[in-house]
């Protein structure tokens, strides 16, 4: 790859290229302002990468250092994997902004894949539609400029489009380009090794795949000892209007049982920090142990609600759900989590190893071996089947509901909540609600749960 976005053969076009690149930069700055990205990125702290999903602390690498190695290396594509909310998109946006600020040799572009038309030469068409470039300008950039392209949220594109190789579809082998594609781990590992190569490997020509020209990295969960203190310090400085100076935020995070372990990414930490003053004040008059328990429960309520609303908003933005469906889907997310957690609690497990019957059947070569396997699996099918609907409602695809749940993929077929504290929270909530409903039916009277929760706002 060339060392400057204006290649040596393009010096005669330097003035025109500089003008076009300037327009691209101006468009990015406008997007930063309109989308509120500037404030969001101000809270950014260095993301860490690993070669595996849960890398040991000593083997974690600074994300920017890894990107620099990628830019200086020979491979043309890096696949960035991680759970929902792990910070893949924020890292991509921060990185593009960072390269613009550095006046990098690479012209950075950030493309949210669910928002683009998935068609041949999509990059050329995107440049024309989004930036108003004409054919000759696109042709000039294509031949003379080095691009750094972030293709964000592969997992959020239409289901019928999954399996698309964007390097091939966009004929990106015709460009001087380095590419990052971000994707949820859950979707990536749902493909077998051959499919992963076909979907993500770059192409050298229209029919020549380059299987060894790409690599992958996993975004790591927040580290309590390093990243969380840094983020809290930054948050306190940038949000003086939200800060209660009487609170030792780090002490509270480390004192409340299970809270620090739940904070696995920046989004969760943002919600917890923002809601902490109001929550602590609400239970200030309670005895210490009761205050801690109620505060922890309230923070879990606040965080899970914010998470579900965020997932709903993403689905709406990407036209995955209707406005009518959006009014109930948050409750569906919560019901899914509560029912799954309750079943896991009954079976005394903290993770679910699930393989669909089809995948199992494909792996058996005789009826006898298949018959030996057929242990009842229907209960897990209700939560993890690749097709079907939630609670028997055809209008609620199971894959969409699962997408909004607070789950992580531990390995290819193993699912769990992002922390065991959430498993306990959802199972306890499910059992409490079930007990209240049963008591209400027995008495023939509605029961005011505020008498049990000390929460008058829920009346």
GROMACS .gro file of N, CA and C in nm, residues 10 37 55 105 114 210 228 258 269 323 329 437 452:
model
   39
   10UNK      N    1   0.008   1.058  -0.882
   10UNK     CA    2  -0.106   1.149  -0.879
   10UNK      C    3  -0.070   1.292  -0.844
   37UNK      N    4  -2.178   1.263   1.775
   37UNK     CA    5  -2.061   1.177   1.790
   37UNK      C    6  -1.949   1.244   1.868
   55UNK      N    7  -0.932  -1.286   2.614
   55UNK     CA    8  -0.786  -1.291   2.618
   55UNK      C    9  -0.736  -1.266   2.760
  105UNK      N   10  -0.201   0.944   0.617
  105UNK     CA   11  -0.176   0.909   0.477
  105UNK      C   12  -0.295   0.836   0.416
  114UNK      N   13  -2.589  -0.139   0.736
  114UNK     CA   14  -2.735  -0.149   0.720
  114UNK      C   15  -2.797  -0.029   0.650
  210UNK      N   16  -0.860  -1.434  -0.172
  210UNK     CA   17  -0.728  -1.429  -0.108
  210UNK      C   18  -0.743  -1.473   0.037
  228UNK      N   19  -1.186   0.092   3.361
  228UNK     CA   20  -1.298   0.154   3.431
  228UNK      C   21  -1.256   0.278   3.509
  258UNK      N   22  -2.147  -0.750   4.283
  258UNK     CA   23  -2.180  -0.789   4.146
  258UNK      C   24  -2.186  -0.677   4.046
  269UNK      N   25  -2.139   0.123   3.161
  269UNK     CA   26  -2.080   0.212   3.260
  269UNK      C   27  -2.143   0.351   3.252
  323UNK      N   28  -4.298   0.052   1.353
  323UNK     CA   29  -4.323   0.141   1.465
  323UNK      C   30  -4.418   0.074   1.565
  329UNK      N   31  -4.164  -0.425   2.190
  329UNK     CA   32  -4.046  -0.511   2.182
  329UNK      C   33  -3.957  -0.501   2.305
  437UNK      N   34  -4.819  -1.294   4.085
  437UNK     CA   35  -4.934  -1.328   4.000
  437UNK      C   36  -5.015  -1.443   4.059
  452UNK      N   37  -4.379  -0.473   4.857
  452UNK     CA   38  -4.268  -0.568   4.864
  452UNK      C   39  -4.137  -0.506   4.817
   0.00000   0.00000   0.00000
